[in-house]
Structure formats: C-alpha cells, structure tokens
Coordinates of N, CA, C and O in Angstrom, one line a residue:
M204 N 0.4 36.6 82.1 CA -0.9 36.5 80.4 C -1.3 35.6 80.3 O -3.1 36.3 79.9
K205 N -1.0 34.6 80.4 CA -1.8 33.5 79.1 C -3.0 33.5 80.6 O -4.4 32.8 80.2
K206 N -2.5 33.1 81.5 CA -3.5 32.3 82.6 C -4.9 33.4 83.0 O -6.1 33.1 83.1
I207 N -4.3 34.9 82.6 CA -5.4 35.7 83.2 C -6.1 36.0 82.0 O -7.8 35.7 82.1
L208 N -6.1 35.7 80.6 CA -6.6 35.5 79.3 C -7.9 34.6 79.6 O -8.8 34.7 79.2
L209 N -7.6 33.6 79.5 CA -7.9 32.1 79.8 C -8.8 32.3 80.8 O -10.2 32.0 81.0
I210 N -8.5 32.7 82.2 CA -9.4 33.1 82.7 C -10.8 33.8 82.9 O -11.9 33.8 83.0
L211 N -10.4 35.1 82.3 CA -11.5 36.4 81.4 C -12.2 35.2 80.5 O -13.2 35.7 80.5
T212 N -11.8 34.8 79.7 CA -12.4 34.0 78.6 C -13.5 33.1 79.5 O -14.8 33.2 79.1
T213 N -13.2 32.1 79.9 CA -14.7 31.2 80.9 C -14.9 32.2 81.4 O -16.0 31.8 81.5
L214 N -14.4 33.1 81.9 CA -15.7 33.9 82.8 C -16.7 34.5 82.0 O -18.2 34.8 82.2
I215 N -16.7 34.3 81.1 CA -17.3 35.3 80.1 C -17.9 34.4 79.5 O -19.3 34.4 79.5
I216 N -17.8 33.2 78.9 CA -18.3 32.6 78.8 C -19.5 31.5 79.9 O -20.7 31.2 79.4
Q217 N -19.3 32.0 81.1 CA -19.6 31.3 81.9 C -21.0 32.2 81.8 O -22.5 31.8 82.5
L218 N -21.0 33.5 82.2 CA -21.9 34.2 81.7 C -22.9 33.7 81.0 O -24.6 34.0 81.3
F219 N -22.6 33.4 79.7 CA -23.4 32.9 78.6 C -23.9 30.8 78.9 O -24.3 30.7 77.9
S220 N -23.5 31.0 79.5 CA -23.7 29.0 79.9 C -24.8 28.2 80.1 O -26.1 29.0 80.7
D221 N -25.3 27.7 79.9 CA -26.2 26.8 79.9 C -26.0 25.2 80.1 O -26.2 24.4 79.2
G222 N -25.6 24.8 81.7 CA -25.1 23.7 81.9 C -23.7 23.8 81.9 O -23.3 22.1 82.0
L223 N -23.0 24.2 81.5 CA -21.4 24.1 81.4 C -20.8 24.7 82.9 O -19.8 24.6 82.6
D224 N -21.7 25.2 83.8 CA -21.4 25.8 85.2 C -19.9 25.1 85.9 O -19.1 25.7 86.1
D225 N -20.3 23.7 86.0 CA -19.4 23.1 86.3 C -18.3 22.9 86.0 O -17.4 23.0 86.7
A226 N -18.6 22.4 84.6 CA -16.5 22.8 83.9 C -16.2 24.1 83.9 O -14.9 23.7 84.2
I227 N -16.8 24.8 84.4 CA -16.1 26.3 83.8 C -15.3 26.5 85.0 O -14.5 26.8 85.4
K228 N -16.3 25.7 86.4 CA -16.0 26.0 87.9 C -14.6 25.5 88.3 O -13.5 25.5 88.5
E229 N -14.4 24.1 87.4 CA -13.2 23.5 87.4 C -12.1 23.9 86.5 O -11.2 23.9 87.5
L230 N -12.3 24.8 85.5 CA -11.0 25.3 84.9 C -10.6 26.3 85.6 O -9.6 26.5 85.4
N231 N -11.3 26.7 86.3 CA -11.7 28.3 87.0 C -10.1 27.8 88.0 O -9.8 28.9 88.3
S232 N -10.4 27.0 89.0 CA -10.0 26.7 90.0 C -8.7 25.9 89.3 O -8.0 25.2 90.1
Q233 N -8.5 26.0 88.1 CA -7.0 25.2 87.4 C -7.3 23.3 87.9 O -5.8 22.9 87.9
N234 N -8.6 23.1 88.1 CA -8.4 21.6 87.9 C -9.1 21.0 86.3 O -9.9 21.0 86.2
F235 N -7.9 20.9 85.7 CA -8.4 20.7 84.4 C -8.6 19.8 83.8 O -8.9 19.4 83.1
E236 N -8.0 18.5 84.8 CA -8.7 17.1 84.5 C -10.0 17.1 84.6 O -10.7 17.0 84.1
K237 N -10.4 17.5 85.5 CA -12.0 17.1 85.5 C -12.4 18.5 84.6 O -13.7 17.9 84.5
G238 N -12.5 19.4 84.4 CA -12.9 20.3 83.7 C -12.9 20.0 82.3 O -14.1 20.1 82.1
I239 N -12.0 19.9 81.8 CA -11.9 18.8 80.5 C -13.2 17.5 80.7 O -13.8 17.5 79.3
E240 N -13.0 17.1 81.4 CA -14.0 15.8 81.8 C -15.5 16.1 81.3 O -16.4 15.1 80.7
L241 N -15.6 17.1 82.2 CA -17.1 17.6 82.4 C -17.6 18.8 81.1 O -18.9 18.8 80.4
L242 N -16.5 18.8 80.2 CA -16.6 19.6 79.2 C -16.8 18.7 78.1 O -17.8 19.3 76.8
T243 N -16.3 17.8 77.7 CA -16.5 16.9 76.6 C -17.8 16.4 76.5 O -17.7 16.3 75.3
P244 N -18.5 16.1 77.0 CA -19.8 15.3 77.0 C -20.3 17.3 75.8 O -21.2 16.8 74.5
Y245 N -20.2 18.1 75.9 CA -20.7 19.2 75.2 C -19.6 19.2 74.3 O -20.7 19.9 73.2
V246 N -18.9 19.1 74.1 CA -17.5 19.2 72.8 C -18.5 18.2 72.0 O -18.4 18.6 70.5
E247 N -18.7 17.3 72.5 CA -19.3 16.1 71.9 C -21.0 16.3 70.7 O -20.6 15.8 70.2
Q248 N -21.8 16.8 71.9 CA -22.8 17.8 71.0 C -22.5 19.2 70.3 O -23.5 19.5 69.8
N249 N -21.4 19.6 70.2 CA -20.8 20.4 69.1 C -21.8 21.8 69.6 O -22.1 22.4 68.8
N250 N -21.3 21.4 71.2 CA -21.9 23.4 71.8 C -20.5 24.0 71.6 O -19.9 23.7 71.9
P251 N -21.5 25.2 70.6 CA -20.2 26.3 71.0 C -19.4 27.1 71.7 O -17.8 27.2 71.8
Q252 N -19.6 27.0 72.6 CA -19.3 27.4 73.9 C -18.2 26.4 74.3 O -17.1 27.0 74.6
A253 N -18.4 25.1 74.9 CA -17.9 24.2 75.0 C -16.9 23.9 73.8 O -15.7 23.8 74.3
L254 N -17.0 24.1 72.5 CA -15.8 23.3 71.3 C -14.6 25.1 72.0 O -13.2 24.7 71.7
Y255 N -14.8 26.1 72.1 CA -14.4 27.4 72.0 C -13.3 27.0 73.0 O -12.1 27.3 73.0
T256 N -14.1 26.4 74.4 CA -13.5 26.6 75.7 C -12.2 25.4 75.4 O -10.7 25.8 75.8
L257 N -12.6 24.7 74.8 CA -11.6 23.1 74.6 C -10.7 23.7 73.7 O -9.1 23.8 73.7
G258 N -10.6 24.5 72.4 CA -10.3 25.2 72.1 C -8.9 26.2 72.4 O -7.7 25.9 72.5
R259 N -9.4 27.5 73.5 CA -8.7 27.9 74.0 C -7.5 27.5 75.0 O -6.4 27.3 74.9
L260 N -7.8 25.7 75.6 CA -6.8 24.9 76.3 C -5.8 23.9 75.4 O -5.0 24.1 75.4
Y261 N -6.1 23.9 74.5 CA -5.4 23.3 73.3 C -4.6 24.4 72.7 O -3.0 24.4 73.0
F262 N -4.9 25.5 72.9 CA -4.2 26.1 72.5 C -2.9 26.9 73.2 O -1.9 27.4 72.9
E263 N -3.3 27.0 74.5 CA -2.4 27.4 75.8 C -1.8 26.1 75.9 O -1.1 26.5 76.9
G264 N -2.1 25.2 76.6 CA -1.7 24.2 76.8 C -1.9 24.3 78.4 O -1.6 23.1 79.1
Y265 N -3.3 24.5 78.6 CA -4.1 24.1 79.9 C -4.5 22.6 80.1 O -5.5 22.2 79.7
G266 N -3.9 21.7 80.9 CA -4.0 20.2 81.4 C -4.3 19.9 80.1 O -4.5 18.3 79.9
V267 N -3.7 20.0 78.6 CA -3.8 19.4 77.2 C -2.0 19.8 76.9 O -1.5 21.0 77.3
K268 N -1.6 19.1 76.1 CA -0.3 19.4 75.4 C -0.9 20.3 74.3 O -2.0 20.5 73.4
V269 N -0.4 21.3 74.6 CA -0.6 22.6 72.4 C -0.8 21.9 71.9 O 0.5 20.9 71.6
D270 N -1.6 21.8 71.3 CA -1.8 21.5 70.0 C -2.7 22.7 68.8 O -3.7 22.9 69.2
N271 N -2.1 23.1 68.6 CA -2.3 24.3 67.3 C -3.5 23.7 66.4 O -4.3 24.5 66.3
S272 N -3.3 22.4 65.8 CA -4.1 22.5 65.0 C -5.5 22.2 65.8 O -6.5 21.9 64.5
K273 N -5.2 21.1 66.4 CA -6.6 21.4 67.6 C -7.4 22.0 67.7 O -8.5 22.4 67.6
A274 N -6.7 23.1 67.8 CA -7.0 24.4 68.6 C -7.8 25.0 67.3 O -9.0 25.5 67.4
F275 N -7.4 25.4 66.3 CA -7.9 25.8 65.1 C -9.7 24.9 64.7 O -10.5 25.4 64.2
D276 N -8.9 23.5 64.6 CA -10.5 23.1 64.7 C -11.4 23.4 65.5 O -12.6 23.1 64.7
L277 N -11.4 23.2 66.6 CA -12.0 23.8 67.4 C -12.6 25.0 67.6 O -14.4 25.4 67.2
F278 N -11.9 25.7 66.9 CA -12.2 27.4 66.8 C -13.1 27.3 65.5 O -14.3 27.8 65.7
T279 N -13.1 26.5 64.5 CA -13.6 26.2 63.3 C -14.6 26.1 63.8 O -15.7 26.4 62.7
R280 N -14.8 24.8 64.3 CA -16.4 24.2 64.6 C -17.3 25.3 65.2 O -18.1 25.3 64.9
A281 N -16.8 26.2 66.1 CA -17.5 26.9 67.0 C -17.6 27.9 66.2 O -18.5 28.8 66.0
S282 N -17.0 28.6 65.1 CA -17.1 29.6 64.4 C -18.6 29.1 63.6 O -19.1 30.8 62.8
N283 N -17.9 28.1 62.8 CA -19.6 28.1 61.8 C -20.7 27.8 62.0 O -21.9 28.2 61.6
Q284 N -20.8 28.0 63.6 CA -22.3 28.0 64.1 C -22.4 29.6 64.8 O -22.9 30.1 65.8
E285 N -21.3 30.3 64.1 CA -21.6 31.8 64.6 C -21.1 32.2 66.1 O -21.5 33.3 66.6
Y286 N -20.3 31.6 66.6 CA -19.7 32.0 67.5 C -18.5 32.9 67.4 O -17.9 32.5 66.9
Y287 N -18.9 34.3 68.0 CA -18.0 35.0 67.4 C -16.6 34.7 68.5 O -15.6 35.8 67.8
P288 N -16.5 35.4 69.6 CA -15.3 34.4 69.9 C -14.5 33.5 69.1 O -13.4 33.8 69.2
A289 N -14.8 33.0 68.5 CA -14.0 32.0 68.1 C -13.7 32.3 66.5 O -12.8 32.0 66.4
K290 N -14.8 32.9 66.0 CA -14.1 33.6 64.9 C -13.0 34.6 64.7 O -12.0 34.6 64.6
Y291 N -13.1 35.2 66.5 CA -12.2 36.2 66.7 C -10.3 35.5 66.7 O -9.7 36.2 66.0
E292 N -10.5 34.3 67.1 CA -9.7 33.5 67.4 C -8.8 32.5 66.0 O -7.4 33.4 65.6
L293 N -9.9 32.0 65.4 CA -9.6 32.3 63.5 C -9.0 33.0 63.1 O -7.3 32.8 62.5
G294 N -9.5 34.5 63.7 CA -9.0 35.6 62.9 C -7.3 35.9 62.9 O -6.5 36.4 62.3
L295 N -7.2 35.6 64.4 CA -5.5 35.6 64.5 C -4.3 34.2 64.0 O -3.5 34.9 64.0
F296 N -5.4 33.2 64.2 CA -4.6 32.0 63.6 C -3.8 33.3 61.8 O -3.4 32.6 61.6
Y297 N -5.4 33.2 61.3 CA -4.5 33.8 59.5 C -4.1 34.7 60.1 O -2.8 35.4 58.9
L298 N -3.6 35.4 61.0 CA -2.7 36.4 61.0 C -1.6 36.5 61.2 O -0.4 37.1 60.7
D299 N -1.0 35.2 62.0 CA -0.1 34.3 62.1 C 0.3 33.1 61.5 O -0.4 31.9 62.5
E300 N 1.4 33.2 60.7 CA 1.3 31.9 59.9 C 1.4 31.1 60.2 O 1.5 30.5 59.8
N301 N 2.6 31.4 61.4 CA 3.4 30.7 62.0 C 2.6 29.5 63.2 O 3.1 28.5 63.5
S302 N 1.7 30.3 63.8 CA 0.8 29.3 64.5 C 0.1 28.0 64.1 O 0.2 26.9 65.0
V303 N -0.2 27.7 63.0 CA -0.1 26.5 62.3 C 0.3 26.2 60.9 O -0.5 26.2 60.5
Q304 N 1.7 25.7 61.4 CA 2.2 25.7 60.3 C 1.8 24.6 58.9 O 2.5 24.7 58.3
E305 N 1.1 23.6 59.4 CA 0.8 22.4 58.8 C -0.5 22.6 57.9 O -1.0 21.9 57.1
R306 N -1.2 23.6 58.2 CA -2.5 24.2 58.0 C -2.9 24.7 56.8 O -1.6 25.4 56.5
D307 N -3.8 24.0 56.2 CA -4.5 24.5 54.8 C -5.2 26.0 54.6 O -6.1 25.6 55.2
Y308 N -4.8 27.2 55.1 CA -5.9 27.6 55.4 C -6.6 28.2 54.2 O -7.1 29.5 53.9
K309 N -6.5 27.4 53.0 CA -7.1 27.8 51.3 C -8.4 27.2 51.8 O -8.5 26.7 50.6
R310 N -9.2 26.8 52.1 CA -10.4 26.3 52.1 C -11.0 26.8 51.2 O -12.0 28.1 51.7

C-alpha cells in the first residue's frame, strides 16, 4: 500500500514538474539513491514539489531511514509555499500525535 501511495504521489508531482522529471523517473524505478541525488538540488532551491517528495521518502523510508521529524520539516517548508499536498500531510501529522513524538506542535 505504501509503495502504491508513493508511486501515485510521484506521478501526480510529475504532471506538474518543471525539471524534476529525471528525479521522479528514478524514484518511480525504485532507484532511490539516484532519485534523491537528482532531487537534492531542487530541495536546496526550496522547490515545494521536491521538498514534499523528499518528505514522503523520509516518512515512508524509501531510500533513507524513516525520519518523521525530517519529513515534518520538509512538509512544513513546502506547505509554507502553499503546496497543498504538503498541507494535507501536515494535517495527518497533527491528527496522529504519535507520528512525531518529540515535535512541538504549538508553533
């Protein structure tokens, strides 16, 4: 189920991508190391789609160790740019108090 969700997420992002195509293709091919390598410059440029995608990888543990705190931070950065899929993910974090146990939700 998680795998299907990741694929659907990346396919949706691919529809709206502007140069993230190669990273998305690698992630869809489950070549996570190369996909993350290609995604990183866009994350450093604060691209909301890239931030969201990397957040999903951290949340699901694809190519990286599961890290809900990093996922939360990446979703927050994307959400601050009005990227609605990231806002949805943040809503899920707030609904599940255990997803980020050490996070201070009272920002």
